[in-house]
Short mmCIF file of C-alpha atoms in Angstrom, two decimals:
data_model
loop_
_atom_site.label_atom_id
_atom_site.label_comp_id
_atom_site.label_asym_id
_atom_site.label_seq_id
_atom_site.Cartn_x
_atom_site.Cartn_y
_atom_site.Cartn_z
CA UNK A 18 134.44 37.54 111.28
CA UNK A 19 130.77 38.55 111.39
CA UNK A 20 129.51 41.72 109.72
CA UNK A 21 128.56 43.01 113.12
CA UNK A 22 132.15 42.91 114.39
CA UNK A 23 133.59 44.34 111.17
CA UNK A 24 131.22 47.27 111.28
CA UNK A 25 131.94 47.95 114.95
CA UNK A 26 135.62 48.09 114.04
CA UNK A 27 134.93 50.51 111.17
CA UNK A 28 132.93 52.65 113.59
CA UNK A 29 135.88 52.75 115.95
CA UNK A 30 138.24 53.74 113.13
CA UNK A 31 135.81 56.49 112.07
CA UNK A 32 135.58 57.83 115.61
CA UNK A 33 139.38 57.84 115.80
CA UNK A 34 139.67 59.80 112.55
CA UNK A 35 137.00 62.26 113.73
CA UNK A 36 138.90 62.90 116.98
CA UNK A 37 142.12 63.43 115.06
CA UNK A 38 140.45 65.91 112.71
CA UNK A 39 139.04 67.79 115.68
CA UNK A 40 142.51 67.95 117.20
CA UNK A 41 143.83 69.15 113.82
CA UNK A 42 141.26 71.94 113.74
CA UNK A 43 142.30 73.23 117.15
CA UNK A 44 145.95 73.13 116.19
CA UNK A 45 145.31 74.95 112.88
CA UNK A 46 143.63 77.78 114.80
CA UNK A 47 146.61 77.92 117.14
CA UNK A 48 149.01 78.54 114.21
CA UNK A 49 146.87 81.36 112.82
CA UNK A 50 146.18 82.97 116.20
CA UNK A 51 149.82 82.76 117.30
CA UNK A 52 151.02 84.55 114.17
CA UNK A 53 148.20 87.09 114.42
CA UNK A 54 149.39 87.74 117.99
CA UNK A 55 152.92 88.39 116.68
CA UNK A 56 151.58 90.68 113.95
CA UNK A 57 149.35 92.78 116.20
CA UNK A 58 151.54 92.51 119.33
CA UNK A 59 148.37 91.07 120.89
CA UNK A 60 149.45 89.63 124.24
CA UNK A 61 145.91 88.59 125.22
CA UNK A 62 145.56 86.48 122.09
CA UNK A 63 149.03 85.03 122.74
CA UNK A 64 147.92 83.98 126.23
CA UNK A 65 144.80 82.34 124.78
CA UNK A 66 146.95 80.26 122.42
CA UNK A 67 149.18 79.16 125.31
CA UNK A 68 146.08 78.25 127.36
CA UNK A 69 144.80 76.00 124.55
CA UNK A 70 147.87 73.74 124.55
CA UNK A 71 146.91 71.53 127.54
CA UNK A 72 143.68 70.63 125.71
CA UNK A 73 145.77 69.45 122.76
CA UNK A 74 148.01 67.39 125.04
CA UNK A 75 144.98 65.83 126.68
CA UNK A 76 143.44 64.99 123.30
CA UNK A 77 146.71 63.33 122.29
CA UNK A 78 146.75 61.19 125.43
CA UNK A 79 143.09 60.22 124.96
CA UNK A 80 143.51 59.29 121.31
CA UNK A 81 146.66 57.28 122.07
CA UNK A 82 144.78 55.29 124.70
CA UNK A 83 142.01 54.67 122.17
CA UNK A 84 144.55 53.43 119.60
CA UNK A 85 146.42 51.09 121.95
CA UNK A 86 143.15 49.60 123.19
CA UNK A 87 141.97 49.19 119.58
CA UNK A 88 145.14 47.35 118.56
CA UNK A 89 144.93 45.06 121.59
CA UNK A 90 141.23 44.21 121.13
CA UNK A 91 140.95 44.06 117.34
CA UNK A 92 144.36 42.83 116.26
CA UNK A 93 144.03 44.67 112.95
CA UNK A 94 145.82 43.36 109.85
CA UNK A 95 147.07 44.85 106.57
CA UNK A 96 145.17 48.02 105.61
CA UNK A 97 143.49 48.34 109.01
CA UNK A 98 146.80 48.06 110.80
CA UNK A 99 148.22 50.76 108.51
CA UNK A 100 145.25 52.99 109.36
CA UNK A 101 145.75 52.56 113.10
CA UNK A 102 149.48 53.07 112.83
CA UNK A 103 149.03 56.21 110.69
CA UNK A 104 146.58 57.55 113.30
CA UNK A 105 149.16 57.03 116.03
CA UNK A 106 151.81 58.94 114.08
CA UNK A 107 149.50 61.75 112.90
CA UNK A 108 148.38 62.47 116.44
CA UNK A 109 152.01 62.80 117.55
CA UNK A 110 152.73 65.25 114.72
CA UNK A 111 149.68 67.35 115.61
CA UNK A 112 150.77 67.54 119.24
CA UNK A 113 154.13 68.90 118.12
CA UNK A 114 152.49 71.48 115.86
CA UNK A 115 150.43 72.62 118.85
CA UNK A 116 153.57 72.84 120.93
CA UNK A 117 155.42 74.92 118.31
CA UNK A 118 152.42 77.27 118.02
CA UNK A 119 152.39 77.68 121.78
CA UNK A 120 156.07 78.54 121.65
CA UNK A 121 155.43 81.22 119.00
CA UNK A 122 152.73 82.69 121.22
CA UNK A 123 155.03 82.71 124.25
CA UNK A 124 157.77 84.50 122.34
CA UNK A 125 155.32 87.28 121.41
CA UNK A 126 155.82 88.56 124.95
CA UNK A 127 159.55 88.94 124.33
CA UNK A 128 159.38 91.00 121.15
CA UNK A 129 158.65 94.43 122.64
CA UNK A 130 158.11 97.58 120.59
CA UNK A 131 161.50 97.47 118.90
CA UNK A 132 160.29 94.85 116.41
CA UNK A 133 158.57 96.93 113.73
CA UNK A 134 155.52 96.05 111.63
CA UNK A 135 157.57 95.00 108.56
CA UNK A 136 159.34 92.23 110.48
CA UNK A 137 156.04 91.13 112.08
CA UNK A 138 154.22 91.02 108.71
CA UNK A 139 156.82 88.55 107.44
CA UNK A 140 155.61 86.04 110.06
CA UNK A 141 151.99 86.31 108.96
CA UNK A 142 153.01 85.99 105.32
CA UNK A 143 154.74 82.72 106.16
CA UNK A 144 152.04 81.42 108.55
CA UNK A 145 149.38 81.61 105.86
CA UNK A 146 150.84 78.96 103.47
CA UNK A 147 151.94 76.88 106.48
CA UNK A 148 148.43 76.68 107.92
CA UNK A 149 147.11 75.98 104.39
CA UNK A 150 149.47 72.98 104.22
CA UNK A 151 148.01 71.68 107.48
CA UNK A 152 144.47 72.26 106.25
CA UNK A 153 145.16 70.39 102.99
CA UNK A 154 146.89 67.46 104.63
CA UNK A 155 144.01 67.06 107.11
CA UNK A 156 141.62 66.96 104.14
CA UNK A 157 143.83 64.33 102.53
CA UNK A 158 143.74 62.34 105.78
CA UNK A 159 139.94 62.63 106.06
CA UNK A 160 139.41 61.38 102.50
CA UNK A 161 142.39 58.98 102.30
CA UNK A 162 143.54 60.86 99.19
CA UNK A 163 147.11 59.81 98.36
CA UNK A 164 147.49 62.31 95.48
CA UNK A 165 146.47 65.21 97.72
CA UNK A 166 148.93 64.02 100.38
CA UNK A 167 151.68 63.95 97.77
CA UNK A 168 150.82 67.52 96.69
CA UNK A 169 151.26 68.73 100.29
CA UNK A 170 154.52 66.85 100.53
CA UNK A 171 155.80 68.57 97.39
CA UNK A 172 154.52 71.96 98.58
CA UNK A 173 156.95 72.01 101.52
CA UNK A 174 159.62 73.38 99.23
CA UNK A 175 157.73 76.70 99.01
CA UNK A 176 157.70 76.93 102.79
CA UNK A 177 161.46 76.33 102.92
CA UNK A 178 162.08 79.07 100.36
CA UNK A 179 159.87 81.38 102.37
CA UNK A 180 161.84 80.60 105.51
CA UNK A 181 165.21 81.17 103.84
CA UNK A 182 164.18 84.61 102.64
CA UNK A 183 162.65 85.58 105.99
CA UNK A 184 165.79 84.43 107.80
CA UNK A 185 167.96 86.67 105.61
CA UNK A 186 165.57 89.59 105.96
CA UNK A 187 165.67 89.36 109.74
CA UNK A 188 169.45 89.21 109.88
CA UNK A 189 169.60 92.47 107.90
CA UNK A 190 167.32 94.18 110.46
CA UNK A 191 169.58 92.92 113.23
CA UNK A 192 172.74 94.11 111.48
CA UNK A 193 171.26 97.54 110.70
CA UNK A 194 170.16 98.13 114.28
CA UNK A 195 171.98 96.04 116.91
CA UNK A 196 169.37 97.09 119.50
CA UNK A 197 167.02 94.64 117.73
CA UNK A 198 169.37 91.65 118.14
CA UNK A 199 167.69 90.30 121.28
CA UNK A 200 164.13 90.53 119.95
CA UNK A 201 165.37 89.57 116.48
CA UNK A 202 166.68 86.28 117.88
CA UNK A 203 163.15 85.50 119.06
CA UNK A 204 161.83 86.39 115.60
CA UNK A 205 164.30 83.91 114.06
CA UNK A 206 162.99 81.18 116.38
CA UNK A 207 159.40 82.09 115.50
CA UNK A 208 160.15 81.76 111.78
CA UNK A 209 161.98 78.49 112.45
CA UNK A 210 158.95 77.17 114.34
CA UNK A 211 156.76 77.86 111.31
CA UNK A 212 159.25 76.08 109.08
CA UNK A 213 159.17 73.10 111.43
CA UNK A 214 155.37 73.09 111.43
CA UNK A 215 155.69 72.77 107.64
CA UNK A 216 157.94 69.74 108.16
CA UNK A 217 155.37 68.14 110.45
CA UNK A 218 152.71 68.62 107.73
CA UNK A 219 155.09 66.81 105.37
CA UNK A 220 155.41 63.97 107.88
CA UNK A 221 151.63 63.73 108.12
CA UNK A 222 151.46 63.63 104.31
CA UNK A 223 153.86 60.67 104.36
CA UNK A 224 151.68 58.74 106.82
CA UNK A 225 148.49 59.51 104.84
CA UNK A 226 150.18 58.31 101.66
CA UNK A 227 151.43 55.17 103.39
CA UNK A 228 148.00 54.44 104.83
CA UNK A 229 146.33 54.81 101.42
CA UNK A 230 148.89 52.99 99.28
CA UNK A 231 151.16 50.93 101.54
CA UNK A 232 154.05 52.66 99.77
CA UNK A 233 156.62 55.06 101.08
CA UNK A 234 156.77 58.60 99.66
CA UNK A 235 160.40 58.85 100.68
CA UNK A 236 161.38 56.56 97.81
CA UNK A 237 160.17 59.26 95.35
CA UNK A 238 162.09 62.37 94.31
CA UNK A 239 161.08 65.63 95.95
CA UNK A 240 161.87 69.17 94.80
CA UNK A 241 164.09 70.49 97.54
CA UNK A 242 165.63 73.91 98.10
CA UNK A 243 168.80 73.70 100.19
CA UNK A 244 167.86 75.14 103.55
CA UNK A 245 169.71 78.14 104.86
CA UNK A 246 170.35 76.56 108.22
CA UNK A 247 170.64 72.83 107.86
CA UNK B 111 148.37 31.23 130.11
CA UNK B 112 151.19 28.69 130.16
CA UNK B 113 154.65 29.55 131.51
CA UNK B 114 156.01 29.01 128.05
CA UNK B 115 153.90 31.83 126.58
CA UNK B 116 154.56 34.19 129.48
CA UNK B 117 158.30 33.71 129.20
CA UNK B 118 158.23 34.21 125.41
CA UNK B 119 156.46 37.51 126.05
CA UNK B 120 159.09 38.53 128.60
CA UNK B 121 161.79 37.63 126.08
CA UNK B 122 160.13 39.87 123.52
CA UNK B 123 159.95 42.76 125.99
CA UNK B 124 163.63 42.24 126.85
CA UNK B 125 164.62 42.29 123.19
CA UNK B 126 162.61 45.47 122.74
CA UNK B 127 164.37 47.16 125.67
CA UNK B 128 167.76 46.01 124.37
CA UNK B 129 167.06 47.52 120.93
CA UNK B 130 165.96 50.78 122.52
CA UNK B 131 169.11 50.95 124.64
CA UNK B 132 171.24 50.33 121.54
CA UNK B 133 169.42 53.15 119.77
CA UNK B 134 169.98 55.34 122.86
CA UNK B 135 173.70 54.61 122.76
CA UNK B 136 174.00 55.70 119.12
CA UNK B 137 172.07 58.87 119.83
CA UNK B 138 174.18 59.72 122.89
CA UNK B 139 177.33 59.49 120.75
CA UNK B 140 175.69 61.77 118.19
CA UNK B 141 175.18 64.51 120.82
CA UNK B 142 178.79 64.34 121.96
CA UNK B 143 180.26 64.13 118.45
CA UNK B 144 178.08 66.95 117.14
CA UNK B 145 179.20 69.30 119.89
CA UNK B 146 182.83 68.20 119.51
CA UNK B 147 182.49 69.07 115.81
CA UNK B 148 181.28 72.56 116.76
CA UNK B 149 184.12 72.97 119.25
CA UNK B 150 186.90 71.86 116.91
CA UNK B 151 185.28 73.16 113.70
CA UNK B 152 185.62 69.53 112.59
CA UNK B 153 183.58 69.24 109.39
CA UNK B 154 184.48 65.58 108.82
CA UNK B 155 183.13 64.62 112.23
CA UNK B 156 180.01 66.74 111.51
CA UNK B 157 179.44 64.78 108.29
CA UNK B 158 179.82 61.48 110.18
CA UNK B 159 177.11 62.54 112.63
CA UNK B 160 174.78 63.48 109.76
CA UNK B 161 175.48 60.13 108.10
CA UNK B 162 174.48 58.25 111.26
CA UNK B 163 170.93 59.68 111.35
CA UNK B 164 169.35 57.33 108.75
CA UNK B 165 170.42 54.38 110.92
CA UNK B 166 168.55 55.92 113.84
CA UNK B 167 165.44 56.47 111.70
CA UNK B 168 165.59 52.88 110.52
CA UNK B 169 165.96 51.59 114.07
CA UNK B 170 162.91 53.65 115.07
CA UNK B 171 160.83 52.16 112.23
CA UNK B 172 161.97 48.62 113.09
CA UNK B 173 161.25 48.99 116.80
CA UNK B 174 157.83 50.52 116.09
CA UNK B 175 156.93 47.56 113.89
CA UNK B 176 158.06 45.22 116.67
CA UNK B 177 155.88 47.07 119.19
CA UNK B 178 152.72 47.15 117.06
CA UNK B 179 153.08 43.45 116.27
CA UNK B 180 153.64 42.72 119.95
CA UNK B 181 150.48 44.59 121.01
CA UNK B 182 148.43 42.83 118.33
CA UNK B 183 149.68 39.33 119.17
CA UNK B 184 150.00 39.51 122.95
CA UNK B 185 147.24 41.92 123.92
CA UNK B 186 149.22 43.01 126.98
CA UNK B 187 147.41 44.27 130.08
CA UNK B 188 148.28 46.53 133.04
CA UNK B 189 152.03 46.68 133.71
CA UNK B 190 152.92 44.97 130.43
CA UNK B 191 150.80 47.39 128.45
CA UNK B 192 152.52 50.29 130.25
CA UNK B 193 155.91 48.82 129.33
CA UNK B 194 155.00 48.50 125.66
CA UNK B 195 153.49 51.97 125.58
CA UNK B 196 156.54 53.48 127.30
CA UNK B 197 158.77 51.76 124.73
CA UNK B 198 156.75 53.31 121.90
CA UNK B 199 157.12 56.79 123.37
CA UNK B 200 160.80 56.45 124.33
CA UNK B 201 161.75 55.38 120.83
CA UNK B 202 160.03 58.48 119.42
CA UNK B 203 161.93 60.74 121.83
CA UNK B 204 165.25 59.12 120.89
CA UNK B 205 164.56 59.66 117.20
CA UNK B 206 164.01 63.35 117.87
CA UNK B 207 167.25 63.59 119.88
CA UNK B 208 169.07 62.04 116.92
CA UNK B 209 167.44 64.54 114.60
CA UNK B 210 168.42 67.51 116.78
CA UNK B 211 172.02 66.23 116.98
CA UNK B 212 172.10 65.90 113.20
CA UNK B 213 170.89 69.49 112.95
CA UNK B 214 173.70 70.67 115.26
CA UNK B 215 176.21 68.85 113.05
CA UNK B 216 174.78 70.41 109.88
CA UNK B 217 174.99 73.90 111.33
CA UNK B 218 178.70 73.39 112.07
CA UNK B 219 179.25 74.01 108.36
CA UNK B 220 177.68 77.45 108.65
CA UNK B 221 179.72 78.78 111.52
CA UNK B 222 182.92 79.73 109.65
CA UNK B 223 186.01 81.14 111.29
CA UNK B 224 184.28 84.19 112.73
CA UNK B 225 182.89 82.15 115.61
CA UNK B 226 185.73 82.12 118.10
CA UNK B 227 186.76 79.38 120.54
CA UNK B 228 185.03 80.99 123.55
CA UNK B 229 181.61 80.80 121.89
CA UNK B 230 182.28 77.23 120.71
CA UNK B 231 183.41 76.08 124.20
CA UNK B 232 180.03 77.17 125.56
CA UNK B 233 178.35 74.51 123.41
CA UNK B 234 180.59 71.72 124.73
CA UNK B 235 180.04 72.92 128.30
CA UNK B 236 176.30 72.57 127.78
CA UNK B 237 176.45 69.30 125.79
CA UNK B 238 178.21 67.51 128.62
CA UNK B 239 175.38 67.70 131.23
CA UNK B 240 172.80 67.16 128.46
CA UNK B 241 174.38 63.89 127.33
CA UNK B 242 174.74 62.88 130.99
CA UNK B 243 170.98 63.37 131.41
CA UNK B 244 170.40 61.01 128.47
CA UNK B 245 172.85 58.49 129.87
CA UNK B 246 171.16 58.55 133.28
CA UNK B 247 167.64 58.27 131.93
CA UNK B 248 168.64 55.30 129.76
CA UNK B 249 170.03 53.62 132.88
CA UNK B 250 166.77 54.35 134.66
CA UNK B 251 164.89 52.81 131.72
CA UNK B 252 167.10 49.72 131.69
CA UNK B 253 166.60 49.11 135.41
CA UNK B 254 163.03 50.42 135.72
CA UNK B 255 164.23 52.77 138.45
CA UNK B 256 161.53 55.37 139.15
CA UNK B 257 163.66 57.35 141.63
CA UNK B 258 166.50 57.69 139.09
CA UNK B 259 163.99 58.80 136.45
CA UNK B 260 162.68 61.44 138.83
CA UNK B 261 166.22 62.71 139.47
CA UNK B 262 166.75 63.21 135.73
CA UNK B 263 163.41 64.98 135.50
CA UNK B 264 164.44 67.36 138.27
CA UNK B 265 167.88 67.87 136.74
CA UNK B 266 166.43 69.56 133.66
CA UNK B 267 166.35 72.85 135.53
CA UNK B 268 170.17 72.98 135.43
CA UNK B 269 170.08 72.56 131.66
CA UNK B 270 167.60 75.42 131.35
CA UNK B 271 169.79 77.71 133.46
CA UNK B 272 172.75 76.75 131.33
CA UNK B 273 170.81 77.60 128.18
CA UNK B 274 169.65 80.97 129.52
CA UNK B 275 173.20 82.03 130.32
CA UNK B 276 174.56 80.78 126.98
CA UNK B 277 171.80 82.61 125.11
CA UNK B 278 172.72 85.90 126.81
CA UNK B 279 176.43 85.34 126.25
CA UNK B 280 175.90 84.78 122.53
CA UNK B 281 173.77 87.88 122.15
CA UNK B 282 176.59 89.96 123.65
CA UNK B 283 179.05 88.58 121.07
CA UNK B 284 176.59 89.47 118.32
CA UNK B 285 176.07 92.99 119.66
CA UNK B 286 179.81 93.60 120.06
CA UNK B 287 180.62 92.48 116.54
CA UNK B 288 177.70 92.60 114.09
CA UNK B 289 179.75 90.56 111.57
CA UNK B 290 179.06 87.56 113.83
CA UNK B 291 175.26 87.95 113.66
CA UNK B 292 174.75 85.42 110.86
CA UNK B 293 176.92 82.70 112.40
CA UNK B 294 175.72 83.73 115.88
CA UNK B 295 172.14 82.96 114.83
CA UNK B 296 173.25 79.40 114.03
CA UNK B 297 174.95 79.21 117.43
CA UNK B 298 171.67 80.24 119.11
CA UNK B 299 169.89 77.41 117.27
CA UNK B 300 172.61 74.96 118.29
CA UNK B 301 172.21 75.92 121.96
CA UNK B 302 168.43 75.70 121.61
CA UNK B 303 168.76 72.20 120.13
CA UNK B 304 170.74 71.11 123.20
CA UNK B 305 168.10 72.61 125.46
CA UNK B 306 165.42 70.68 123.55
CA UNK B 307 167.42 67.45 123.84
CA UNK B 308 167.27 68.06 127.58
CA UNK B 309 163.48 68.35 127.32
CA UNK B 310 163.31 65.04 125.47
CA UNK B 311 165.32 63.40 128.28
CA UNK B 312 162.73 64.79 130.69
CA UNK B 313 159.95 63.27 128.56
CA UNK B 314 161.72 59.90 128.64
CA UNK B 315 162.02 60.22 132.42
CA UNK B 316 158.24 60.72 132.60
CA UNK B 317 157.58 57.55 130.59
CA UNK B 318 160.06 55.51 132.68
CA UNK B 319 158.40 56.75 135.86
CA UNK B 320 154.94 55.96 134.48
CA UNK B 321 156.03 52.48 133.41
CA UNK B 322 157.48 51.72 136.85
CA UNK B 323 154.77 53.24 139.02
CA UNK B 324 151.64 53.79 136.91
CA UNK B 325 151.73 57.37 138.21
CA UNK B 326 152.30 60.62 136.42
CA UNK B 327 155.32 62.74 137.32
CA UNK B 328 153.53 65.83 136.04
CA UNK B 329 151.32 65.84 139.11
CA UNK B 330 154.41 66.58 141.27
CA UNK B 331 156.11 69.93 141.72
CA UNK B 332 159.27 70.52 139.74
CA UNK B 333 161.94 73.18 140.36
CA UNK B 334 161.67 75.39 137.29
CA UNK B 335 163.72 78.38 136.16
CA UNK B 336 161.72 80.67 133.88
CA UNK B 337 163.18 80.17 130.43
CA UNK B 338 164.65 83.11 128.60
CA UNK B 339 162.73 82.40 125.43
CA UNK B 340 159.50 80.75 126.18
#
């Protein structure tokens, strides 16, 4: 294969990675804005987050088309094929993170005044390490850093512990004041969505690790707190 | 291209579809068994469902490898490319349905005796139309029937109505007897998982329709009940 063709292929891979990182940036903002909307009962901000989701879906569709066309034209092998495959999986994970953030934003409208500031703060406290996980795993993807990906993967245990304690805390609010049960149920789903966003970051970490090393993280031991609900 | 090569390609596509249908069959059983486990408080059956999930994950990985290799070797165009792309998306949706069913099964262990038969029956009542949606959309996939896919897509509204009414019903149990709040929260998540399985069937319907027609179902109007929680 001539240098010209090889370099054109590398350019295409770089463009792909750049698009994915852009998509990741939008999605990261969605997590932070959605939880800020919960915290401040900010319905305008919640609507903005919801309005950003179609852009994420469109980016996913565009990037997928790019990937399929790249596989068909370039017939990548070995490391290149791993890179293209990882891109395909990462973009799917990011779309789901966007979707979960949108769902958090939508639920903001259902919380009403009965959900006090203490319960709302808990969401922001959890969203902060979750969005940091996404930020770190996107860095690991950008630099192909397997060790950094592994660190994110191991960090998910903190998120799970956070979720367990938030889940218990919310149940106590609901038991103390049954008028909060309806809104409290939405708060439980919001916390669960954050926990699932953490899982998607872990999935991304696995694909980054696989792309960089050809090995599977799942064969390693991971510190794991038993989850309160599954 | 010689007839020999064309027919080998068709054989590969047929094998791909057969594998996907087999995966769909396993996943359909998981939905039904998981909700039967909830209904009968059958922890052995719940464990069986959980144990089946790794097989589904492995099938997904195998089918994905098959698809990527097929794109690289055959460089499919037009309708064939749509078929391969639809296969890639459908397999991802089925994996998520398996995962959600596993999560229902795991939560069975958290329900304890306090969750009475009336609340449990509600889950089976909802699981039945949900698994029927999956069954119908797999048929539509097998036969490439766009009209059948569209019918599944339209049928999701029934599932959403079902979910809304189950959600309200469960909240009333929790309000009446605050001791059920902890287990009731798990029941809400179980119902939500079924509702999300319905959404994944709708996604599959969109890919089947796209594969058959090249058109996007999303451009059509769909009957849509506003959802209670999003």
